[in-house]
């Protein structure tokens, strides 16, 4: 008998297949004591295992490329954290085996993360994965992970670590469902990059029996258990129609009455460029530059290295718009040479632009490298600062850009509610705004973007978040300037129509989402988008907002 479950849809598409479960976690190693004379040997074993795991994560990142690469490189840095290794050495010195020392040291660090206001709770899954890989290597047992299967299947897991998600084979993994995670978790972001249908934050997903046939709708978040023949036919027909519509939709983004909405790509480095070009991106709306800085947490990359990486992306979009975000370090992306190590709550501390203003040499080098990378290229370069709180922040960034001789537009990201509330003030210093809806939701609702338990508050359809978007767009229009969205909200085709109706002037997303958004926008007039936006803002919940907007656009 068919039953229906609902989680959070995070990656478009339909998947129908048998359930296969992710392998279970590594068992806890026994707590046995070793003689003092064996301590040095055990410490050596632990270091070798850590280095091997870090190397494997980096290799996986190199294979995956793009967004996945910098996520996995950050995870490798986590494995090699000097404080963690010092704790491992201390535990082994007083009698623990290598595997037990690693297990207990990671458990202690895990508790610290949970005690830091849970902002870093989203990193716990990554931390557990690193621990499991090291312990498995020390025990000489296979690392639990993606099941071995010759037939395509739907993967079910409590959560997916980046190392597993990055290398999923789309020819075998039709889609995946997780019990935890949120719409902006690493699993969700990497699923969209892979083009694999995915649903997260589905309580009880692990109780689905192995071999059960399920149908996954990555757009609505619905899971149909043992779907009827009629339901399967309906979903397959809908998927086929959607695929045909995507193939027929080409050219610049626009509504049906010709209102232009440039569709740009979010990229994490040169490796993401081919997919963006293939999807018809009109430029880059968010060029994340952190990938360069994660190679070495102890020092910033040289100006020459930065120039080469930036130019590779700029050259791919002649006559196009490329919006570069300067280094966004801190919180879940700590860098030893830049971010404080002892902040009680890194999310609310020195991160983003605050870190760069405390280290003007790092900012100056990056801005100078961007200026040199753009020399002689017919590209429209725009540079923006993360975590801008007010006009003073915006002015400090604009002054730094001018001092570096940067011939580009200077902008501010709106990720903090204060920047949305005082957007006209911020726009006195910069030339454009870009809404990072992931962090804006996180700070508006005090809801960690990586914690599945608060995923409803991370839903970009939340009316309060739409109000802040509208406020920012209205301010930009009044100042005769642009206001784009580069957060994950732009990848939802229906929400893209609402954002357009709110006055947003461009949308930036993962390359895989561009055809979906282009096709959907082309169905509706600007007036219809505006009416849908008004209906969504009048609602009292995210679900009501989504239903109200859909009703308007469907003509109901």
Tab-separated table of C-alpha atoms in Angstrom, residues 273 277 281-284 311-322 376-381:
chain	number	residue	atom	x	y	z
A	273	UNK	CA	33.404	26.962	-14.997
A	277	UNK	CA	29.195	27.703	-19.479
A	281	UNK	CA	25.123	31.051	-17.415
A	282	UNK	CA	25.247	34.730	-18.322
A	283	UNK	CA	28.157	35.235	-15.972
A	284	UNK	CA	29.146	34.490	-12.402
A	311	UNK	CA	42.050	35.063	-14.585
A	312	UNK	CA	41.032	31.495	-15.466
A	313	UNK	CA	37.462	32.296	-14.398
A	314	UNK	CA	37.367	35.823	-15.842
A	315	UNK	CA	38.515	34.607	-19.272
A	316	UNK	CA	35.620	32.147	-19.452
A	317	UNK	CA	33.019	34.945	-19.556
A	318	UNK	CA	34.076	37.546	-22.129
A	319	UNK	CA	31.628	40.438	-22.069
A	320	UNK	CA	29.948	38.735	-19.108
A	321	UNK	CA	29.512	39.801	-15.502
A	322	UNK	CA	31.710	38.152	-12.876
A	376	UNK	CA	43.053	43.674	-20.687
A	377	UNK	CA	39.951	41.459	-20.402
A	378	UNK	CA	36.522	42.569	-21.711
A	379	UNK	CA	34.799	41.362	-18.567
A	380	UNK	CA	32.503	43.242	-16.208
A	381	UNK	CA	34.241	42.644	-12.883
